[in-house]
XYZ file of C-alpha atoms in Angstrom:
762
model
C -49.485 -106.796 -47.083
C -48.277 -104.313 -44.052
C -50.641 -101.641 -43.068
C -49.073 -98.116 -44.616
C -47.731 -95.582 -41.637
C -49.910 -92.913 -42.672
C -48.239 -90.570 -40.176
C -45.403 -90.193 -42.536
C -47.355 -89.638 -45.691
C -45.467 -86.604 -47.232
C -47.343 -82.972 -46.203
C -48.818 -81.322 -49.575
C -52.546 -79.665 -49.062
C -55.109 -79.186 -46.577
C -57.504 -80.560 -50.031
C -55.652 -83.836 -51.036
C -57.041 -87.338 -49.688
C -55.338 -89.945 -47.905
C -54.735 -93.592 -50.082
C -57.130 -96.002 -49.188
C -55.323 -99.936 -48.507
C -56.588 -102.683 -50.616
C -57.432 -105.397 -48.330
C -58.345 -109.085 -50.463
C -60.933 -111.669 -49.672
C -58.458 -114.133 -49.281
C -56.971 -112.717 -46.747
C -60.052 -111.005 -44.675
C -61.035 -115.102 -44.050
C -57.880 -115.991 -43.356
C -57.974 -113.472 -40.452
C -61.938 -114.475 -39.856
C -61.029 -118.458 -39.640
C -57.304 -117.860 -36.811
C -59.633 -115.201 -34.933
C -62.392 -118.112 -34.551
C -60.246 -121.038 -33.682
C -58.610 -118.452 -30.079
C -58.975 -120.620 -26.785
C -61.676 -117.609 -24.880
C -59.047 -116.336 -22.740
C -56.741 -115.845 -26.031
C -60.007 -114.304 -27.700
C -60.867 -111.805 -25.058
C -57.001 -110.682 -25.037
C -57.535 -110.201 -29.036
C -60.400 -108.341 -28.385
C -58.473 -105.920 -25.549
C -55.824 -105.881 -27.839
C -57.977 -104.844 -30.584
C -60.023 -102.057 -29.648
C -56.310 -100.097 -28.072
C -55.201 -100.550 -31.956
C -58.787 -99.610 -32.897
C -58.248 -96.426 -31.016
C -54.887 -95.956 -32.399
C -55.669 -95.984 -35.797
C -58.605 -93.319 -34.977
C -56.151 -90.874 -33.754
C -54.194 -91.288 -36.283
C -56.990 -90.949 -39.167
C -57.804 -88.244 -36.891
C -55.033 -86.506 -36.983
C -53.712 -87.246 -40.491
C -57.710 -85.547 -41.433
C -56.892 -82.077 -39.753
C -56.390 -79.317 -42.579
C -52.883 -78.531 -43.336
C -51.470 -75.389 -43.467
C -48.919 -74.162 -45.863
C -46.592 -72.219 -44.515
C -46.498 -71.047 -41.139
C -49.996 -70.799 -39.044
C -50.942 -67.750 -38.236
C -50.840 -67.233 -34.380
C -54.166 -68.912 -32.189
C -56.793 -66.352 -30.191
C -54.977 -68.404 -26.521
C -58.636 -68.223 -24.398
C -57.255 -66.728 -20.633
C -59.677 -68.366 -17.810
C -57.557 -66.340 -14.894
C -55.709 -62.438 -15.025
C -52.302 -63.307 -14.318
C -52.633 -65.392 -17.333
C -50.439 -65.041 -20.573
C -52.092 -64.345 -24.167
C -50.551 -65.457 -27.395
C -49.139 -61.934 -27.715
C -47.618 -60.279 -24.738
C -49.252 -56.784 -22.248
C -47.793 -55.420 -19.267
C -47.024 -51.821 -17.793
C -51.206 -49.929 -18.858
C -51.191 -46.864 -17.932
C -52.932 -45.003 -16.765
C -54.284 -48.288 -14.620
C -56.263 -47.920 -11.579
C -54.684 -46.608 -8.702
C -54.244 -49.431 -5.211
C -56.625 -51.938 -7.549
C -60.342 -49.483 -6.401
C -59.764 -45.913 -7.836
C -60.147 -45.390 -11.330
C -59.183 -42.644 -13.757
C -61.068 -39.407 -14.348
C -61.782 -37.885 -17.907
C -64.032 -35.347 -19.441
C -66.524 -36.562 -22.025
C -64.083 -36.761 -25.243
C -60.741 -35.320 -23.368
C -57.715 -37.016 -25.244
C -55.597 -38.920 -23.357
C -52.603 -41.078 -23.526
C -52.011 -44.708 -23.512
C -49.714 -46.275 -22.678
C -48.131 -50.018 -22.287
C -45.576 -52.491 -23.531
C -46.257 -55.345 -26.058
C -44.318 -57.754 -27.320
C -43.828 -61.116 -29.015
C -41.262 -63.784 -28.949
C -38.336 -63.911 -31.239
C -38.463 -61.201 -34.316
C -41.384 -61.320 -35.027
C -43.587 -58.058 -35.399
C -46.529 -57.256 -32.413
C -49.134 -54.280 -33.147
C -51.448 -52.646 -30.459
C -54.804 -51.667 -30.263
C -56.080 -49.486 -28.006
C -60.174 -51.130 -27.448
C -62.471 -48.863 -25.752
C -65.725 -50.879 -23.875
C -68.713 -49.142 -22.022
C -69.410 -50.784 -18.973
C -70.937 -54.021 -20.335
C -67.938 -54.812 -22.135
C -69.085 -53.342 -26.057
C -66.255 -52.288 -28.387
C -68.107 -48.526 -28.482
C -64.164 -47.242 -30.008
C -60.827 -48.412 -31.253
C -57.905 -46.877 -31.904
C -54.033 -47.947 -33.053
C -51.235 -47.393 -31.028
C -47.602 -46.272 -32.143
C -44.370 -48.350 -31.199
C -42.747 -44.538 -29.431
C -39.965 -47.070 -28.170
C -38.634 -50.592 -29.801
C -36.456 -51.437 -27.520
C -38.156 -51.135 -24.511
C -41.393 -52.521 -26.411
C -43.521 -49.540 -25.682
C -46.294 -48.546 -26.775
C -48.735 -45.191 -27.182
C -51.983 -43.726 -28.679
C -53.939 -40.731 -27.534
C -57.977 -41.662 -27.529
C -60.505 -40.454 -26.162
C -64.145 -41.655 -24.826
C -66.795 -40.097 -26.126
C -67.552 -37.133 -28.047
C -66.691 -33.115 -25.865
C -70.414 -31.283 -25.580
C -70.994 -28.057 -24.016
C -73.924 -28.879 -23.143
C -75.281 -27.636 -19.565
C -77.329 -29.313 -17.079
C -80.373 -27.758 -17.491
C -80.310 -27.983 -21.802
C -83.046 -30.505 -23.059
C -80.036 -32.631 -24.963
C -78.492 -33.272 -21.736
C -79.568 -36.626 -21.063
C -77.843 -37.728 -24.302
C -74.692 -36.496 -22.489
C -75.303 -38.013 -19.620
C -75.914 -41.665 -20.700
C -72.569 -42.154 -21.651
C -71.410 -40.621 -18.493
C -69.698 -43.425 -15.297
C -67.965 -46.545 -15.453
C -65.978 -47.503 -19.006
C -63.120 -49.797 -19.868
C -59.985 -50.225 -21.712
C -58.594 -53.051 -22.966
C -54.845 -52.995 -24.616
C -54.713 -55.667 -27.517
C -51.727 -56.770 -28.475
C -51.613 -58.889 -31.529
C -49.323 -60.908 -33.556
C -48.556 -58.643 -37.255
C -47.916 -61.195 -39.442
C -48.727 -58.696 -42.811
C -45.497 -56.582 -41.508
C -43.391 -59.577 -40.756
C -44.274 -60.806 -43.726
C -43.085 -57.276 -45.805
C -40.027 -57.826 -43.851
C -38.924 -60.612 -45.445
C -40.894 -60.437 -48.154
C -39.124 -57.709 -49.870
C -35.698 -58.370 -48.840
C -36.336 -61.683 -50.223
C -36.476 -60.576 -53.870
C -34.135 -57.242 -53.608
C -31.921 -60.838 -53.445
C -33.761 -63.445 -55.087
C -33.392 -65.893 -52.258
C -37.139 -68.626 -52.631
C -39.047 -65.701 -54.089
C -41.927 -67.112 -55.528
C -42.611 -69.509 -52.215
C -42.545 -65.635 -50.155
C -44.618 -64.089 -52.869
C -47.445 -67.104 -52.753
C -47.121 -66.530 -48.709
C -48.055 -63.177 -48.887
C -50.903 -63.385 -51.364
C -52.680 -66.242 -48.965
C -52.364 -63.597 -46.624
C -54.155 -61.429 -48.087
C -56.719 -62.583 -48.729
C -56.790 -64.979 -45.449
C -57.099 -60.410 -43.951
C -59.402 -60.031 -46.688
C -61.818 -62.854 -44.850
C -61.192 -61.680 -41.208
C -64.539 -60.199 -39.817
C -62.108 -58.365 -36.852
C -60.225 -55.965 -39.711
C -63.634 -54.883 -40.581
C -63.261 -54.434 -44.188
C -65.834 -52.400 -45.820
C -66.539 -53.991 -49.230
C -63.701 -51.732 -51.093
C -61.356 -52.753 -48.723
C -61.870 -56.368 -49.431
C -61.498 -55.797 -53.183
C -58.151 -53.382 -52.970
C -56.581 -56.756 -50.954
C -58.065 -59.221 -52.940
C -56.698 -57.207 -56.808
C -53.550 -56.603 -54.311
C -53.126 -61.073 -53.952
C -54.500 -61.569 -58.105
C -51.205 -58.966 -58.727
C -49.599 -60.690 -56.167
C -49.610 -64.502 -58.493
C -49.366 -63.647 -61.657
C -46.319 -65.183 -62.529
C -46.408 -63.149 -65.831
C -44.705 -60.386 -63.821
C -41.852 -59.315 -62.420
C -41.546 -60.227 -58.725
C -41.100 -56.162 -58.224
C -44.586 -55.788 -60.074
C -46.203 -58.392 -57.815
C -44.483 -57.325 -54.945
C -45.151 -53.772 -55.794
C -49.552 -54.496 -55.767
C -49.035 -54.681 -51.634
C -46.402 -52.166 -51.320
C -49.662 -49.438 -52.375
C -50.557 -46.834 -49.696
C -54.163 -48.171 -50.078
C -52.547 -51.380 -48.452
C -50.358 -49.262 -45.949
C -53.649 -47.906 -44.704
C -55.551 -50.359 -44.434
C -52.705 -51.665 -42.722
C -52.544 -48.589 -40.045
C -57.011 -48.483 -39.455
C -57.840 -52.417 -40.602
C -55.329 -54.368 -39.702
C -54.815 -58.289 -39.549
C -54.813 -59.539 -36.265
C -53.991 -62.713 -36.142
C -53.334 -64.129 -32.079
C -54.768 -60.875 -30.822
C -55.197 -61.181 -26.667
C -56.482 -58.533 -24.433
C -54.931 -57.278 -21.521
C -56.849 -57.087 -18.274
C -59.941 -54.029 -18.013
C -58.504 -50.734 -17.445
C -61.534 -49.056 -15.408
C -62.123 -45.073 -16.198
C -64.525 -43.218 -14.951
C -66.383 -40.571 -17.521
C -67.322 -36.882 -16.281
C -69.384 -34.385 -17.605
C -68.513 -31.548 -19.685
C -66.358 -29.056 -16.956
C -65.192 -31.575 -15.114
C -62.070 -30.523 -16.028
C -62.278 -28.117 -19.068
C -63.552 -25.044 -17.582
C -63.406 -21.387 -16.871
C -64.238 -20.029 -13.532
C -65.270 -16.009 -12.845
C -65.960 -15.315 -8.800
C -67.145 -12.320 -7.528
C -69.056 -10.757 -4.167
C -72.803 -10.002 -4.551
C -72.733 -7.891 -2.515
C -70.369 -5.284 -4.749
C -71.960 -5.950 -7.759
C -74.396 -2.757 -8.193
C -72.381 -1.225 -4.483
C -72.233 2.766 -5.327
C -71.790 5.479 -3.189
C -74.801 7.399 -1.412
C -75.263 11.015 -0.797
C -73.788 10.730 2.312
C -70.620 8.906 1.965
C -71.658 5.854 2.308
C -71.581 2.323 1.111
C -74.921 1.102 -0.324
C -74.497 -2.263 -0.982
C -75.058 -5.130 -3.965
C -77.773 -7.902 -3.624
C -78.338 -10.548 -5.999
C -80.704 -8.460 -8.003
C -77.900 -5.602 -8.701
C -75.451 -9.315 -8.470
C -76.812 -9.982 -12.911
C -74.587 -7.231 -13.752
C -71.968 -9.900 -12.760
C -73.313 -12.206 -14.726
C -73.346 -10.647 -18.348
C -69.634 -9.215 -17.425
C -68.516 -12.784 -16.968
C -70.604 -14.199 -20.043
C -69.060 -11.228 -21.681
C -65.439 -12.657 -21.268
C -65.930 -16.467 -22.106
C -66.659 -17.142 -19.060
C -68.979 -20.250 -18.448
C -68.980 -20.862 -14.568
C -69.671 -17.378 -12.261
C -68.056 -18.867 -8.266
C -70.073 -16.589 -5.658
C -68.528 -16.703 -2.367
C -71.199 -17.835 0.910
C -74.650 -16.161 0.767
C -75.800 -17.189 3.805
C -76.900 -14.380 7.070
C -73.170 -13.389 8.605
C -72.460 -13.800 12.826
C -73.201 -10.889 15.067
C -70.718 -12.108 17.316
C -66.478 -11.294 16.873
C -67.263 -10.021 13.671
C -63.965 -9.774 12.067
C -63.538 -5.399 10.708
C -61.645 -4.107 7.358
C -58.645 -6.158 7.020
C -59.920 -8.703 9.192
C -59.407 -5.724 12.561
C -60.839 -7.561 15.705
C -63.974 -4.746 15.875
C -66.174 -4.511 12.750
C -67.509 -0.753 13.151
C -71.149 0.397 12.823
C -71.079 0.075 8.494
C -68.588 -3.174 8.549
C -70.791 -6.747 6.703
C -68.217 -9.238 8.513
C -66.758 -12.042 6.446
C -69.432 -14.232 4.621
C -66.889 -17.019 6.302
C -68.238 -15.897 9.180
C -71.530 -18.696 8.696
C -74.905 -17.851 10.873
C -76.666 -15.641 12.773
C -80.254 -15.131 13.907
C -81.565 -15.050 10.434
C -80.233 -18.866 9.700
C -77.693 -20.975 8.867
C -76.518 -22.626 5.623
C -79.021 -22.846 3.850
C -80.612 -19.340 4.350
C -79.922 -16.605 2.000
C -78.762 -13.399 3.831
C -81.571 -11.151 3.859
C -79.378 -8.316 2.922
C -78.868 -9.929 -0.202
C -82.359 -11.213 -1.084
C -84.798 -14.127 -0.419
C -84.104 -17.516 -1.765
C -86.529 -16.589 -4.401
C -84.151 -14.087 -5.663
C -81.105 -16.305 -5.791
C -83.427 -18.641 -8.225
C -84.000 -15.701 -9.813
C -80.432 -15.375 -10.367
C -79.099 -19.110 -11.273
C -82.284 -18.659 -13.939
C -80.322 -15.827 -14.851
C -77.192 -17.432 -15.597
C -78.501 -20.651 -17.697
C -79.899 -18.476 -19.652
C -76.320 -16.821 -20.347
C -74.572 -20.120 -20.503
C -73.288 -19.901 -16.715
C -73.276 -22.442 -13.921
C -73.385 -20.826 -10.813
C -70.177 -22.196 -7.945
C -71.514 -21.898 -4.647
C -69.030 -21.736 -1.746
C -70.014 -24.448 1.106
C -67.203 -23.145 4.511
C -68.319 -26.671 6.524
C -67.852 -23.184 9.839
C -70.097 -21.301 12.091
C -70.348 -18.513 13.904
C -70.989 -17.772 17.760
C -74.692 -17.366 16.092
C -75.003 -20.663 13.868
C -78.403 -21.953 14.628
C -76.346 -24.855 15.115
C -74.463 -24.221 17.689
C -77.674 -24.088 20.240
C -79.390 -26.802 18.747
C -76.219 -29.427 18.222
C -73.369 -28.023 20.964
C -72.152 -31.797 20.703
C -71.007 -30.392 17.160
C -67.992 -27.905 19.002
C -65.133 -28.549 19.943
C -65.093 -27.466 23.717
C -63.015 -26.186 26.163
C -62.126 -27.608 29.356
C -63.886 -24.990 30.708
C -66.527 -25.713 28.880
C -66.702 -22.876 26.112
C -67.174 -23.394 22.576
C -62.760 -22.657 21.071
C -62.961 -20.946 17.869
C -60.868 -21.499 14.611
C -57.275 -20.785 15.412
C -53.981 -22.019 13.257
C -51.692 -20.672 15.671
C -50.856 -18.088 16.089
C -53.427 -16.649 13.318
C -56.887 -16.681 15.219
C -60.400 -16.522 14.203
C -62.440 -15.928 16.441
C -65.610 -15.467 14.705
C -66.138 -18.843 13.672
C -66.658 -22.190 14.833
C -64.909 -24.952 13.663
C -66.987 -28.294 13.333
C -66.000 -30.881 15.391
C -66.303 -34.551 13.683
C -65.715 -36.986 16.101
C -68.854 -37.209 18.350
C -71.395 -37.129 16.224
C -70.056 -37.114 11.732
C -73.147 -39.221 10.804
C -75.327 -36.649 12.073
C -73.154 -33.834 9.984
C -73.275 -36.134 6.949
C -77.079 -36.230 6.557
C -76.958 -32.223 7.453
C -74.394 -31.271 4.263
C -76.684 -33.384 2.731
C -80.009 -31.608 3.317
C -78.463 -28.444 2.761
C -76.502 -29.074 -0.450
C -79.870 -30.688 -1.952
C -82.008 -27.481 -1.567
C -79.243 -25.162 -3.285
C -78.916 -27.767 -6.080
C -82.820 -27.624 -6.572
C -82.133 -23.875 -5.830
C -80.202 -24.111 -8.828
C -76.467 -24.717 -7.701
C -74.751 -27.726 -9.890
C -71.096 -26.693 -8.560
C -69.547 -26.396 -4.685
C -66.493 -24.973 -4.161
C -65.497 -26.822 -0.397
C -63.488 -23.632 2.170
C -60.710 -25.581 3.339
C -62.123 -29.646 2.892
C -58.683 -30.849 3.761
C -58.810 -29.641 7.778
C -62.108 -32.627 7.543
C -62.032 -36.007 7.425
C -62.097 -37.318 4.343
C -64.386 -39.570 4.627
C -67.080 -37.476 5.367
C -66.090 -36.009 2.372
C -66.286 -39.709 0.541
C -70.017 -40.605 2.404
C -71.365 -36.232 1.623
C -70.357 -36.628 -2.195
C -71.605 -40.897 -3.017
C -74.558 -39.234 -1.649
C -74.942 -35.796 -3.759
C -74.389 -36.973 -6.951
C -76.135 -40.365 -6.260
C -79.223 -38.270 -5.981
C -77.806 -35.717 -8.751
C -75.069 -36.888 -10.502
C -74.443 -33.968 -12.961
C -73.073 -32.250 -9.418
C -69.397 -31.218 -8.930
C -67.457 -30.831 -6.270
C -63.867 -27.677 -6.156
C -61.457 -28.722 -3.280
C -60.227 -25.674 -2.327
C -56.472 -27.260 -0.735
C -53.296 -25.710 -0.136
C -51.857 -28.450 1.813
C -49.820 -31.943 1.301
C -50.003 -34.552 -2.447
C -51.399 -37.148 -0.289
C -54.192 -35.760 1.315
C -55.270 -33.860 -1.642
C -54.450 -37.362 -3.945
C -57.244 -38.697 -0.199
C -60.122 -35.488 -1.591
C -59.090 -36.378 -5.205
C -60.203 -40.207 -5.220
C -63.225 -39.521 -2.806
C -64.695 -37.228 -5.628
C -63.781 -33.747 -6.231
C -63.175 -33.149 -9.556
C -60.503 -29.946 -9.142
C -58.851 -28.539 -7.346
C -57.889 -24.703 -6.809
C -53.416 -25.565 -6.274
C -49.534 -23.768 -5.433
C -50.270 -21.982 -8.866
C -49.831 -18.414 -7.761
C -46.455 -19.674 -6.400
C -44.759 -21.320 -8.988
C -43.252 -18.097 -11.312
C -39.537 -18.990 -12.337
C -38.743 -20.605 -15.584
C -37.767 -24.011 -13.911
C -40.982 -24.131 -11.247
C -43.411 -23.524 -14.521
C -42.113 -25.895 -16.238
C -42.018 -28.646 -13.566
C -45.816 -27.630 -12.410
C -46.491 -27.490 -15.974
C -46.432 -31.105 -16.257
C -47.137 -32.377 -12.902
C -50.247 -31.018 -13.700
C -50.674 -32.607 -17.348
C -49.705 -35.291 -16.551
C -50.337 -39.039 -15.311
C -51.497 -37.052 -11.394
C -54.088 -35.358 -14.734
C -56.205 -38.571 -14.016
C -57.433 -37.928 -10.373
C -56.444 -34.352 -9.580
C -57.547 -31.156 -12.196
C -55.394 -28.267 -10.955
C -57.319 -25.260 -11.755
C -54.760 -22.403 -12.311
C -56.067 -19.430 -10.384
C -53.485 -16.157 -10.054
C -55.652 -14.680 -7.430
C -57.724 -15.389 -5.156
C -59.263 -12.543 -2.317
C -56.984 -14.738 0.159
C -53.892 -14.723 -2.228
C -51.760 -11.683 -3.631
C -48.309 -12.281 -4.610
C -45.305 -10.635 -4.884
C -44.723 -11.268 -9.052
C -48.707 -9.934 -9.219
C -47.740 -8.084 -7.019
C -44.732 -6.421 -8.466
C -45.338 -6.859 -11.973
C -47.877 -4.921 -13.300
C -50.066 -4.487 -15.986
C -47.360 -7.207 -18.440
C -47.147 -9.428 -14.623
C -51.509 -9.751 -15.406
C -51.375 -11.034 -18.628
C -48.453 -13.174 -18.063
C -50.463 -14.734 -15.745
C -53.550 -14.561 -17.490
C -52.143 -16.633 -20.649
C -49.982 -18.999 -18.583
C -53.235 -19.413 -16.526
C -55.539 -20.053 -19.453
C -52.900 -22.013 -21.852
C -51.071 -24.166 -19.112
C -54.802 -26.059 -17.500
C -57.515 -26.790 -18.878
C -59.462 -25.288 -15.538
C -58.285 -21.949 -14.860
C -60.160 -19.021 -12.890
C -60.194 -15.745 -12.773
C -60.996 -13.200 -9.101
C -63.162 -9.808 -10.246
C -60.435 -7.012 -10.166
C -58.017 -8.458 -12.019
C -59.129 -6.703 -14.810
C -58.501 -3.066 -13.094
C -54.791 -4.428 -11.875
C -55.874 -4.482 -7.772
C -52.594 -5.734 -6.997
C -51.477 -3.693 -3.537
C -51.161 -5.622 -1.011
C -51.811 -5.912 2.519
C -48.548 -5.202 4.722
C -46.564 -8.745 5.700
C -49.558 -10.844 3.815
C -49.613 -12.134 0.255
C -53.381 -10.564 0.208
C -54.823 -7.397 -1.465
C -55.808 -4.529 0.990
C -58.862 -3.627 2.020
C -59.580 -7.516 1.527
C -63.068 -8.118 -0.387
C -63.634 -10.727 2.128
C -64.369 -7.936 4.946
C -65.276 -5.310 3.507
C -68.082 -4.138 0.263
C -66.081 -2.633 -3.021
C -67.103 -0.301 -5.228
C -65.421 -0.865 -8.282
C -65.426 1.559 -11.677
C -66.086 -0.950 -14.396
C -66.355 1.683 -17.228
C -61.836 2.046 -16.328
C -61.206 -1.176 -17.871
C -60.127 -0.606 -21.128
C -56.964 1.322 -20.110
C -55.355 -1.656 -18.526
C -56.825 -4.513 -21.812
C -56.514 -7.200 -19.341
C -60.626 -8.021 -20.333
C -60.223 -8.094 -23.884
C -57.575 -9.553 -22.830
C -59.379 -11.966 -21.206
C -62.000 -12.543 -23.622
C -59.109 -13.446 -25.788
C -57.809 -16.073 -24.336
C -61.692 -17.785 -23.487
C -62.172 -17.315 -26.905
C -58.908 -19.146 -27.869
C -59.946 -21.941 -25.807
C -63.265 -22.670 -27.154
C -62.139 -22.743 -30.200
C -58.624 -25.589 -29.813
C -59.437 -28.616 -28.797
C -55.970 -29.446 -27.680
C -56.891 -26.482 -25.036
C -59.553 -28.864 -23.319
C -57.031 -31.748 -22.371
C -54.467 -33.275 -18.870
C -52.426 -35.155 -20.860
C -51.195 -33.674 -24.981
C -49.060 -30.549 -23.061
C -45.135 -30.404 -23.898
C -42.465 -28.268 -22.618
C -40.229 -27.132 -25.522
C -37.039 -26.237 -25.292
C -35.862 -22.258 -24.917
C -32.013 -20.962 -23.797
C -33.373 -17.727 -22.219
C -34.079 -18.236 -18.033
C -36.996 -15.406 -19.159
C -38.467 -17.160 -21.485
C -41.367 -20.259 -21.197
C -42.689 -22.382 -24.207
C -45.215 -25.477 -24.103
C -47.513 -26.906 -27.325
C -50.535 -28.521 -26.637
C -51.436 -30.820 -29.272
C -54.484 -33.091 -30.270
C -54.145 -35.640 -33.154
C -57.141 -35.604 -35.839
C -58.777 -38.291 -35.100
C -59.641 -37.227 -31.821
C -60.458 -33.363 -32.562
C -64.371 -33.854 -34.209
C -63.074 -31.575 -37.131
C -60.513 -33.975 -39.133
C -57.753 -31.832 -38.618
C -54.627 -31.961 -35.746
C -55.385 -29.209 -33.563
C -51.248 -27.409 -32.087
C -51.241 -24.840 -30.301
C -47.428 -23.962 -29.005
C -47.182 -20.783 -26.294
C -44.258 -18.691 -25.745
C -44.305 -16.563 -22.343
C -41.899 -13.957 -21.448
C -41.783 -14.270 -17.758
C -40.162 -10.857 -17.487
C -43.353 -7.952 -16.887
C -40.003 -5.049 -16.803
C -37.615 -6.144 -19.806
C -37.709 -7.316 -23.523
C -36.512 -10.922 -23.515
C -35.309 -13.306 -26.686
C -35.036 -17.323 -27.508
C -34.467 -19.740 -28.976
C -37.363 -22.153 -29.043
C -36.934 -25.348 -30.595
C -38.879 -27.735 -31.480
C -39.039 -31.360 -32.835
C -40.919 -31.274 -36.035
C -40.881 -34.593 -37.109
C -42.121 -35.792 -33.141
C -45.188 -33.986 -33.545
C -46.159 -35.428 -37.406
C -45.256 -32.115 -39.025
C -43.615 -32.536 -42.401
C -39.352 -31.563 -41.861
C -39.002 -30.847 -44.935
C -40.634 -27.336 -45.574
C -41.579 -24.234 -43.028
C -44.464 -24.700 -40.849
C -46.354 -22.016 -40.559
C -48.338 -20.691 -37.602
C -50.843 -18.146 -36.967
C -50.673 -16.101 -33.811
C -53.844 -15.788 -32.104
C -53.817 -13.080 -30.026
C -52.449 -10.612 -32.517
C -53.186 -11.732 -35.956
C -49.726 -12.143 -37.261
C -48.464 -15.028 -39.114
C -44.935 -16.598 -39.086
C -42.686 -19.793 -40.625
C -41.296 -21.728 -38.065
C -38.782 -24.472 -38.719
C -36.350 -26.515 -35.344
C -35.079 -23.605 -34.472
C -37.056 -19.859 -34.180
C -35.995 -17.103 -32.787
C -39.074 -15.185 -30.217
C -38.407 -11.725 -28.759
C -41.163 -10.219 -26.711
C -41.179 -7.966 -24.694
C -44.036 -6.240 -21.817
C -45.168 -3.056 -23.441
C -45.529 -4.542 -25.931
C -46.867 -8.974 -26.899
C -46.091 -10.323 -23.372
C -46.796 -13.548 -25.118
C -47.058 -15.365 -28.716
C -50.184 -18.031 -28.963
C -50.238 -20.162 -31.498
C -52.199 -21.879 -34.163
C -50.397 -23.864 -36.590
C -51.447 -23.747 -39.993
C -52.694 -26.819 -41.810
C -51.665 -26.099 -45.755
């Protein structure tokens, strides 16, 4: 009797038993006799043949015993043993990615940001994609569904966040919980075969045209049962019941095909497919590294004042009596009242006497001229000393303590330069560049000259300078400083800052750095790579609609993963023609653009008093505060309304999560060259409130004339209903409007220069 061919056996179910071959005693005896009658050589050959035959039989039996699957087998997970290998599903072109493989993208804790990737599978099978957020140890902490935004290019996107937003300060009791979440994180894109969606697409067609309906519905029932048992889907008991009940309905042949299919077309299953899908053939990308930074690293509001002007007044002899660190408490309280959370001070160190500058940068100082605080160092001390005219180190510590009580961080200007009287000049003459005649060269940028400043030369002893700077920064951090604003860092070696920032943050990881670097893009990017958390930028000189739209997108685009542009309308060194020429309305316009156009913005005090007179021939203020003490009448701010506007803008920013990200701004089309419109949006799952947050900002850029414009918003692109009006609330005026696709806006500088609209959910 010939042995049966088990490989030809029809495939039915995995539980069917293979046929058993019957062997008679007679045939067995005959085989035994035949084997024993052979010669030794023949017996050896027969044994080898028998062994080979046995091996083939075992293989055949193993194959026959392997479980068989009805219908198509689910896509397997294919192990990747090297970074360049593909998984079962293909994942390419992830953004953001680690720059040059070295510098990870940077985000603030809880900051919403966009992740994109190409995810695809062969043929007409449907794919799905997920963003997996993992801690430094690779453990998944959160998972976000991705949406295919461009099927033709297989482009998938998702807004995600790492950790939860916090307003805790480094000195707060619960800050340790924030600190534990900072540092290295990973994001992995997970592609997968969307077996359910592929099946549903085909099944709906087959039921409609009555083609192989029974097999289609039976496959669906089995798929739902497998989905309910999938650990990866992280289903609750209630979720599993929904799927199993639908599977039972699908198997119920007493119902019509349409009724059976309807069981899986419910909103509950649709929601499960969105949040807890069945992910076959799960394929992970290479991990993308992220650096998560502390609160205020991205979302911050700065306020600058000079302590010597705070509390200054005219004495009986008509001379100015300067303020000091004690009278500067008034500045802290004003900043807090206006809603700012960082107070930034210029250098507070002793000021040199040699070549001291006078008013408006004149070369000769008068007897009462205090000099520029950037001419650092005298016989009284250098960068590690409080100017005695401002007070003592204890006064500064008390100043910081009061700031902390008000919820304010203190940022200290660190200008790495010296007056000719600085102690370093004698102690470390090799730190300064000399001329051929042996004299030290003062700073210059021909034709500009800074006779009161000696620039430091880093070529002779950079390591020694680094150690001294680290010592000094440590001293100020222990006194209460949590942020350093570094003056002109681009004029020093990038490697110098890389070493210093690494050393300071290793000891004090809470310390942030702001770069005052108006320079080339490459240098700006390099400074951000080495640890400058935020940067001054070219916002003051972006004034036309075209310039602003381009700069808003640049600031809030992929560059925002590295360089955090901080928008300042003015500084002690910058007063543009726009601010000079557009009066109160111009100040309001620039404040709205700065506060709503970037998560980080700043105001130099005096802005509330419309201090906008330029020094002839220069884009800076006349009677510059860098060279003199200012006496201000803070009681007169009410007649301008700017202080009230600043307070409102900070309140809006603090209230709305959409204002906290460098990655959620969209320009809206508007048909008037004098009107700019943009939208910020953070989805419901990232706001912490359970509701999406959308802000629409429209600004009239003309400080003298009214402008009207049609502002277009593609409602469906932002998840809004397309069949009913969009309700919006103006946060500045309290008025309510209804918006559609195209919206008429009229703004006049003598009434409203801007709308800051919140979308109101029904």
